[in-house]
mmCIF file with all atom_site columns, C-alpha atoms in Angstrom:
data_model
loop_
_atom_site.group_PDB
_atom_site.id
_atom_site.type_symbol
_atom_site.label_atom_id
_atom_site.label_alt_id
_atom_site.label_comp_id
_atom_site.label_asym_id
_atom_site.label_entity_id
_atom_site.label_seq_id
_atom_site.pdbx_PDB_ins_code
_atom_site.Cartn_x
_atom_site.Cartn_y
_atom_site.Cartn_z
_atom_site.occupancy
_atom_site.B_iso_or_equiv
_atom_site.pdbx_formal_charge
_atom_site.auth_seq_id
_atom_site.auth_comp_id
_atom_site.auth_asym_id
_atom_site.auth_atom_id
_atom_site.pdbx_PDB_model_num
ATOM 1   C CA . UNK A 1 1   ? 0.000   0.000  0.000   1.00 0.00 ? 1   UNK A CA 1
ATOM 2   C CA . UNK A 1 2   ? 1.329   3.423  -0.973  1.00 0.00 ? 2   UNK A CA 1
ATOM 3   C CA . UNK A 1 3   ? 2.021   5.974  1.739   1.00 0.00 ? 3   UNK A CA 1
ATOM 4   C CA . UNK A 1 4   ? 1.190   9.445  0.357   1.00 0.00 ? 4   UNK A CA 1
ATOM 5   C CA . UNK A 1 5   ? 1.349   12.875 1.983   1.00 0.00 ? 5   UNK A CA 1
ATOM 6   C CA . UNK A 1 6   ? -0.939  15.634 0.738   1.00 0.00 ? 6   UNK A CA 1
ATOM 7   C CA . UNK A 1 7   ? 0.111   18.962 2.172   1.00 0.00 ? 7   UNK A CA 1
ATOM 8   C CA . UNK A 1 8   ? -1.441  22.250 1.180   1.00 0.00 ? 8   UNK A CA 1
ATOM 9   C CA . UNK A 1 9   ? -2.133  25.855 1.980   1.00 0.00 ? 9   UNK A CA 1
ATOM 10  C CA . UNK A 1 10  ? -5.400  27.548 1.159   1.00 0.00 ? 10  UNK A CA 1
ATOM 11  C CA . UNK A 1 11  ? -6.626  31.107 1.508   1.00 0.00 ? 11  UNK A CA 1
ATOM 12  C CA . UNK A 1 12  ? -9.942  30.943 -0.368  1.00 0.00 ? 12  UNK A CA 1
ATOM 13  C CA . UNK A 1 13  ? -10.741 27.301 0.358   1.00 0.00 ? 13  UNK A CA 1
ATOM 14  C CA . UNK A 1 14  ? -10.088 26.173 -3.223  1.00 0.00 ? 14  UNK A CA 1
ATOM 15  C CA . UNK A 1 15  ? -6.878  24.271 -2.427  1.00 0.00 ? 15  UNK A CA 1
ATOM 16  C CA . UNK A 1 16  ? -8.484  22.751 0.656   1.00 0.00 ? 16  UNK A CA 1
ATOM 17  C CA . UNK A 1 17  ? -11.312 21.435 -1.520  1.00 0.00 ? 17  UNK A CA 1
ATOM 18  C CA . UNK A 1 18  ? -8.798  19.984 -3.966  1.00 0.00 ? 18  UNK A CA 1
ATOM 19  C CA . UNK A 1 19  ? -6.703  18.415 -1.184  1.00 0.00 ? 19  UNK A CA 1
ATOM 20  C CA . UNK A 1 20  ? -9.736  16.780 0.439   1.00 0.00 ? 20  UNK A CA 1
ATOM 21  C CA . UNK A 1 21  ? -10.906 15.490 -2.936  1.00 0.00 ? 21  UNK A CA 1
ATOM 22  C CA . UNK A 1 22  ? -7.434  14.048 -3.548  1.00 0.00 ? 22  UNK A CA 1
ATOM 23  C CA . UNK A 1 23  ? -7.445  12.397 -0.143  1.00 0.00 ? 23  UNK A CA 1
ATOM 24  C CA . UNK A 1 24  ? -10.796 10.724 -0.790  1.00 0.00 ? 24  UNK A CA 1
ATOM 25  C CA . UNK A 1 25  ? -9.821  9.708  -4.318  1.00 0.00 ? 25  UNK A CA 1
ATOM 26  C CA . UNK A 1 26  ? -6.473  8.200  -3.315  1.00 0.00 ? 26  UNK A CA 1
ATOM 27  C CA . UNK A 1 27  ? -7.948  6.364  -0.328  1.00 0.00 ? 27  UNK A CA 1
ATOM 28  C CA . UNK A 1 28  ? -10.553 4.941  -2.695  1.00 0.00 ? 28  UNK A CA 1
ATOM 29  C CA . UNK A 1 29  ? -7.664  3.541  -4.749  1.00 0.00 ? 29  UNK A CA 1
ATOM 30  C CA . UNK A 1 30  ? -6.178  1.862  -1.658  1.00 0.00 ? 30  UNK A CA 1
ATOM 31  C CA . UNK A 1 31  ? -3.486  4.386  -0.727  1.00 0.00 ? 31  UNK A CA 1
ATOM 32  C CA . UNK A 1 32  ? -2.605  5.262  2.859   1.00 0.00 ? 32  UNK A CA 1
ATOM 33  C CA . UNK A 1 33  ? -2.997  9.068  2.855   1.00 0.00 ? 33  UNK A CA 1
ATOM 34  C CA . UNK A 1 34  ? -1.912  11.736 5.331   1.00 0.00 ? 34  UNK A CA 1
ATOM 35  C CA . UNK A 1 35  ? -3.562  15.128 4.812   1.00 0.00 ? 35  UNK A CA 1
ATOM 36  C CA . UNK A 1 36  ? -2.195  18.201 6.545   1.00 0.00 ? 36  UNK A CA 1
ATOM 37  C CA . UNK A 1 37  ? -1.718  21.921 6.248   1.00 0.00 ? 37  UNK A CA 1
ATOM 38  C CA . UNK A 1 38  ? 1.605   22.997 4.756   1.00 0.00 ? 38  UNK A CA 1
ATOM 39  C CA . UNK A 1 39  ? 2.385   25.034 7.862   1.00 0.00 ? 39  UNK A CA 1
ATOM 40  C CA . UNK A 1 40  ? 2.193   21.799 9.902   1.00 0.00 ? 40  UNK A CA 1
ATOM 41  C CA . UNK A 1 41  ? 4.358   19.765 7.515   1.00 0.00 ? 41  UNK A CA 1
ATOM 42  C CA . UNK A 1 42  ? 8.060   19.170 8.029   1.00 0.00 ? 42  UNK A CA 1
ATOM 43  C CA . UNK A 1 43  ? 10.015  19.073 4.773   1.00 0.00 ? 43  UNK A CA 1
ATOM 44  C CA . UNK A 1 44  ? 12.572  16.785 6.425   1.00 0.00 ? 44  UNK A CA 1
ATOM 45  C CA . UNK A 1 45  ? 9.854   14.102 6.813   1.00 0.00 ? 45  UNK A CA 1
ATOM 46  C CA . UNK A 1 46  ? 9.107   13.915 3.072   1.00 0.00 ? 46  UNK A CA 1
ATOM 47  C CA . UNK A 1 47  ? 11.542  11.049 2.326   1.00 0.00 ? 47  UNK A CA 1
ATOM 48  C CA . UNK A 1 48  ? 9.501   8.925  4.771   1.00 0.00 ? 48  UNK A CA 1
ATOM 49  C CA . UNK A 1 49  ? 6.638   8.902  2.242   1.00 0.00 ? 49  UNK A CA 1
ATOM 50  C CA . UNK A 1 50  ? 6.396   7.062  -1.054  1.00 0.00 ? 50  UNK A CA 1
ATOM 51  C CA . UNK A 1 51  ? 4.970   10.225 -2.614  1.00 0.00 ? 51  UNK A CA 1
ATOM 52  C CA . UNK A 1 52  ? 4.076   13.770 -1.667  1.00 0.00 ? 52  UNK A CA 1
ATOM 53  C CA . UNK A 1 53  ? 1.535   16.077 -3.279  1.00 0.00 ? 53  UNK A CA 1
ATOM 54  C CA . UNK A 1 54  ? 1.943   19.786 -2.508  1.00 0.00 ? 54  UNK A CA 1
ATOM 55  C CA . UNK A 1 55  ? -0.767  22.383 -3.044  1.00 0.00 ? 55  UNK A CA 1
ATOM 56  C CA . UNK A 1 56  ? -0.225  26.129 -2.802  1.00 0.00 ? 56  UNK A CA 1
ATOM 57  C CA . UNK A 1 57  ? -1.847  29.330 -3.892  1.00 0.00 ? 57  UNK A CA 1
ATOM 58  C CA . UNK A 1 58  ? 0.200   32.200 -5.299  1.00 0.00 ? 58  UNK A CA 1
ATOM 59  C CA . UNK A 1 59  ? 0.232   35.323 -3.182  1.00 0.00 ? 59  UNK A CA 1
ATOM 60  C CA . UNK A 1 60  ? 0.316   38.978 -4.236  1.00 0.00 ? 60  UNK A CA 1
ATOM 61  C CA . UNK A 1 61  ? 3.013   39.541 -6.870  1.00 0.00 ? 61  UNK A CA 1
ATOM 62  C CA . UNK A 1 62  ? 3.817   35.891 -7.577  1.00 0.00 ? 62  UNK A CA 1
ATOM 63  C CA . UNK A 1 63  ? 5.082   35.092 -4.105  1.00 0.00 ? 63  UNK A CA 1
ATOM 64  C CA . UNK A 1 64  ? 4.767   32.017 -1.957  1.00 0.00 ? 64  UNK A CA 1
ATOM 65  C CA . UNK A 1 65  ? 2.298   32.395 0.900   1.00 0.00 ? 65  UNK A CA 1
ATOM 66  C CA . UNK A 1 66  ? 3.832   33.229 4.281   1.00 0.00 ? 66  UNK A CA 1
ATOM 67  C CA . UNK A 1 67  ? 2.650   29.895 5.684   1.00 0.00 ? 67  UNK A CA 1
ATOM 68  C CA . UNK A 1 68  ? 4.615   28.062 2.962   1.00 0.00 ? 68  UNK A CA 1
ATOM 69  C CA . UNK A 1 69  ? 7.933   29.896 3.385   1.00 0.00 ? 69  UNK A CA 1
ATOM 70  C CA . UNK A 1 70  ? 9.552   27.749 6.098   1.00 0.00 ? 70  UNK A CA 1
ATOM 71  C CA . UNK A 1 71  ? 8.630   24.492 4.361   1.00 0.00 ? 71  UNK A CA 1
ATOM 72  C CA . UNK A 1 72  ? 9.905   25.798 1.020   1.00 0.00 ? 72  UNK A CA 1
ATOM 73  C CA . UNK A 1 73  ? 13.188  27.029 2.482   1.00 0.00 ? 73  UNK A CA 1
ATOM 74  C CA . UNK A 1 74  ? 13.724  23.730 4.323   1.00 0.00 ? 74  UNK A CA 1
ATOM 75  C CA . UNK A 1 75  ? 13.363  21.873 1.020   1.00 0.00 ? 75  UNK A CA 1
ATOM 76  C CA . UNK A 1 76  ? 16.715  23.354 -0.017  1.00 0.00 ? 76  UNK A CA 1
ATOM 77  C CA . UNK A 1 77  ? 18.365  21.182 2.679   1.00 0.00 ? 77  UNK A CA 1
ATOM 78  C CA . UNK A 1 78  ? 16.367  17.993 2.081   1.00 0.00 ? 78  UNK A CA 1
ATOM 79  C CA . UNK A 1 79  ? 17.428  15.101 -0.125  1.00 0.00 ? 79  UNK A CA 1
ATOM 80  C CA . UNK A 1 80  ? 14.136  13.616 -1.263  1.00 0.00 ? 80  UNK A CA 1
ATOM 81  C CA . UNK A 1 81  ? 16.039  10.534 -2.425  1.00 0.00 ? 81  UNK A CA 1
ATOM 82  C CA . UNK A 1 82  ? 13.815  10.154 -5.507  1.00 0.00 ? 82  UNK A CA 1
ATOM 83  C CA . UNK A 1 83  ? 10.545  10.523 -3.553  1.00 0.00 ? 83  UNK A CA 1
ATOM 84  C CA . UNK A 1 84  ? 7.705   10.830 -6.076  1.00 0.00 ? 84  UNK A CA 1
ATOM 85  C CA . UNK A 1 85  ? 5.903   14.166 -6.091  1.00 0.00 ? 85  UNK A CA 1
ATOM 86  C CA . UNK A 1 86  ? 3.232   16.266 -7.755  1.00 0.00 ? 86  UNK A CA 1
ATOM 87  C CA . UNK A 1 87  ? 2.136   19.877 -7.284  1.00 0.00 ? 87  UNK A CA 1
ATOM 88  C CA . UNK A 1 88  ? -1.188  21.662 -7.693  1.00 0.00 ? 88  UNK A CA 1
ATOM 89  C CA . UNK A 1 89  ? -2.563  25.091 -6.974  1.00 0.00 ? 89  UNK A CA 1
ATOM 90  C CA . UNK A 1 90  ? -5.532  27.332 -7.490  1.00 0.00 ? 90  UNK A CA 1
ATOM 91  C CA . UNK A 1 91  ? -4.795  30.811 -8.776  1.00 0.00 ? 91  UNK A CA 1
ATOM 92  C CA . UNK A 1 92  ? -6.305  33.424 -11.067 1.00 0.00 ? 92  UNK A CA 1
ATOM 93  C CA . UNK A 1 93  ? -5.440  33.828 -14.724 1.00 0.00 ? 93  UNK A CA 1
ATOM 94  C CA . UNK A 1 94  ? -6.232  37.487 -14.181 1.00 0.00 ? 94  UNK A CA 1
ATOM 95  C CA . UNK A 1 95  ? -2.865  37.865 -12.434 1.00 0.00 ? 95  UNK A CA 1
ATOM 96  C CA . UNK A 1 96  ? 0.341   38.219 -14.389 1.00 0.00 ? 96  UNK A CA 1
ATOM 97  C CA . UNK A 1 97  ? 1.970   35.700 -12.016 1.00 0.00 ? 97  UNK A CA 1
ATOM 98  C CA . UNK A 1 98  ? -0.686  32.992 -12.505 1.00 0.00 ? 98  UNK A CA 1
ATOM 99  C CA . UNK A 1 99  ? 0.213   29.928 -10.454 1.00 0.00 ? 99  UNK A CA 1
ATOM 100 C CA . UNK A 1 100 ? 3.807   30.980 -9.824  1.00 0.00 ? 100 UNK A CA 1
ATOM 101 C CA . UNK A 1 101 ? 3.880   29.176 -6.444  1.00 0.00 ? 101 UNK A CA 1
ATOM 102 C CA . UNK A 1 102 ? 3.136   25.909 -8.258  1.00 0.00 ? 102 UNK A CA 1
ATOM 103 C CA . UNK A 1 103 ? 6.160   26.566 -10.482 1.00 0.00 ? 103 UNK A CA 1
ATOM 104 C CA . UNK A 1 104 ? 8.370   27.413 -7.485  1.00 0.00 ? 104 UNK A CA 1
ATOM 105 C CA . UNK A 1 105 ? 7.432   24.246 -5.619  1.00 0.00 ? 105 UNK A CA 1
ATOM 106 C CA . UNK A 1 106 ? 7.879   22.104 -8.735  1.00 0.00 ? 106 UNK A CA 1
ATOM 107 C CA . UNK A 1 107 ? 11.360  23.505 -9.329  1.00 0.00 ? 107 UNK A CA 1
ATOM 108 C CA . UNK A 1 108 ? 12.405  23.163 -5.681  1.00 0.00 ? 108 UNK A CA 1
ATOM 109 C CA . UNK A 1 109 ? 11.124  19.598 -5.322  1.00 0.00 ? 109 UNK A CA 1
ATOM 110 C CA . UNK A 1 110 ? 13.046  18.673 -8.491  1.00 0.00 ? 110 UNK A CA 1
ATOM 111 C CA . UNK A 1 111 ? 16.155  20.447 -7.152  1.00 0.00 ? 111 UNK A CA 1
ATOM 112 C CA . UNK A 1 112 ? 15.817  18.482 -3.907  1.00 0.00 ? 112 UNK A CA 1
ATOM 113 C CA . UNK A 1 113 ? 16.257  15.209 -5.809  1.00 0.00 ? 113 UNK A CA 1
ATOM 114 C CA . UNK A 1 114 ? 12.535  14.466 -6.006  1.00 0.00 ? 114 UNK A CA 1
ATOM 115 C CA . UNK A 1 115 ? 11.040  12.474 -8.866  1.00 0.00 ? 115 UNK A CA 1
ATOM 116 C CA . UNK A 1 116 ? 8.161   14.319 -10.530 1.00 0.00 ? 116 UNK A CA 1
ATOM 117 C CA . UNK A 1 117 ? 5.426   11.749 -11.104 1.00 0.00 ? 117 UNK A CA 1
ATOM 118 C CA . UNK A 1 118 ? 2.910   14.004 -12.875 1.00 0.00 ? 118 UNK A CA 1
ATOM 119 C CA . UNK A 1 119 ? 2.669   17.359 -14.567 1.00 0.00 ? 119 UNK A CA 1
ATOM 120 C CA . UNK A 1 120 ? 1.791   20.182 -12.201 1.00 0.00 ? 120 UNK A CA 1
ATOM 121 C CA . UNK A 1 121 ? -1.843  21.268 -12.238 1.00 0.00 ? 121 UNK A CA 1
ATOM 122 C CA . UNK A 1 122 ? -2.899  24.903 -12.093 1.00 0.00 ? 122 UNK A CA 1
ATOM 123 C CA . UNK A 1 123 ? -6.559  25.677 -11.577 1.00 0.00 ? 123 UNK A CA 1
ATOM 124 C CA . UNK A 1 124 ? -8.083  29.029 -12.468 1.00 0.00 ? 124 UNK A CA 1
ATOM 125 C CA . UNK A 1 125 ? -10.190 30.228 -9.537  1.00 0.00 ? 125 UNK A CA 1
ATOM 126 C CA . UNK A 1 126 ? -13.183 28.197 -8.416  1.00 0.00 ? 126 UNK A CA 1
ATOM 127 C CA . UNK A 1 127 ? -12.730 24.425 -8.678  1.00 0.00 ? 127 UNK A CA 1
ATOM 128 C CA . UNK A 1 128 ? -14.920 22.972 -11.430 1.00 0.00 ? 128 UNK A CA 1
ATOM 129 C CA . UNK A 1 129 ? -15.724 19.298 -12.190 1.00 0.00 ? 129 UNK A CA 1
ATOM 130 C CA . UNK A 1 130 ? -13.251 19.301 -15.117 1.00 0.00 ? 130 UNK A CA 1
ATOM 131 C CA . UNK A 1 131 ? -10.546 20.544 -12.743 1.00 0.00 ? 131 UNK A CA 1
ATOM 132 C CA . UNK A 1 132 ? -11.215 17.655 -10.377 1.00 0.00 ? 132 UNK A CA 1
ATOM 133 C CA . UNK A 1 133 ? -10.830 15.254 -13.300 1.00 0.00 ? 133 UNK A CA 1
ATOM 134 C CA . UNK A 1 134 ? -7.395  16.781 -14.021 1.00 0.00 ? 134 UNK A CA 1
ATOM 135 C CA . UNK A 1 135 ? -6.515  16.368 -10.335 1.00 0.00 ? 135 UNK A CA 1
ATOM 136 C CA . UNK A 1 136 ? -7.607  12.727 -10.460 1.00 0.00 ? 136 UNK A CA 1
ATOM 137 C CA . UNK A 1 137 ? -5.449  12.182 -13.540 1.00 0.00 ? 137 UNK A CA 1
ATOM 138 C CA . UNK A 1 138 ? -2.509  13.680 -11.647 1.00 0.00 ? 138 UNK A CA 1
ATOM 139 C CA . UNK A 1 139 ? -3.236  11.301 -8.749  1.00 0.00 ? 139 UNK A CA 1
ATOM 140 C CA . UNK A 1 140 ? -3.411  8.330  -11.142 1.00 0.00 ? 140 UNK A CA 1
ATOM 141 C CA . UNK A 1 141 ? 0.048   9.207  -12.483 1.00 0.00 ? 141 UNK A CA 1
ATOM 142 C CA . UNK A 1 142 ? 1.389   9.386  -8.933  1.00 0.00 ? 142 UNK A CA 1
ATOM 143 C CA . UNK A 1 143 ? -0.079  5.959  -8.142  1.00 0.00 ? 143 UNK A CA 1
ATOM 144 C CA . UNK A 1 144 ? 1.240   4.472  -11.387 1.00 0.00 ? 144 UNK A CA 1
ATOM 145 C CA . UNK A 1 145 ? 4.733   5.789  -10.583 1.00 0.00 ? 145 UNK A CA 1
ATOM 146 C CA . UNK A 1 146 ? 4.649   3.807  -7.335  1.00 0.00 ? 146 UNK A CA 1
ATOM 147 C CA . UNK A 1 147 ? 3.942   0.443  -8.981  1.00 0.00 ? 147 UNK A CA 1
#
């Protein structure tokens, strides 16, 4: 059974909705899932999981949210030892820095020796049924990478 961490930060509730949907979906596929807020996650624990899925919104001028800063900075000192990962985030295409936090986390997880199991998913605003299907596809790729 796969041991997967879903860790996220959410200001509007969109990423929380996505994270909870992911948790339910992955559990339905037989995975052992831990769901927690990014602020409560310890980057140094990530290698203990088979896979990690990170969700973050993009703040202000393309910045990481304050509650994601410590985790992100700690990733610089973590060797993920090929831990599988995926990244998602809700943002607004109305901003010039649409989904930049998703890009930052994807780059840092790759730089930390992680193994990207699925393309990152950016969702424009409110989570729609088609968005959840893209999230499920991302989750399926993560599961397939663990076979």
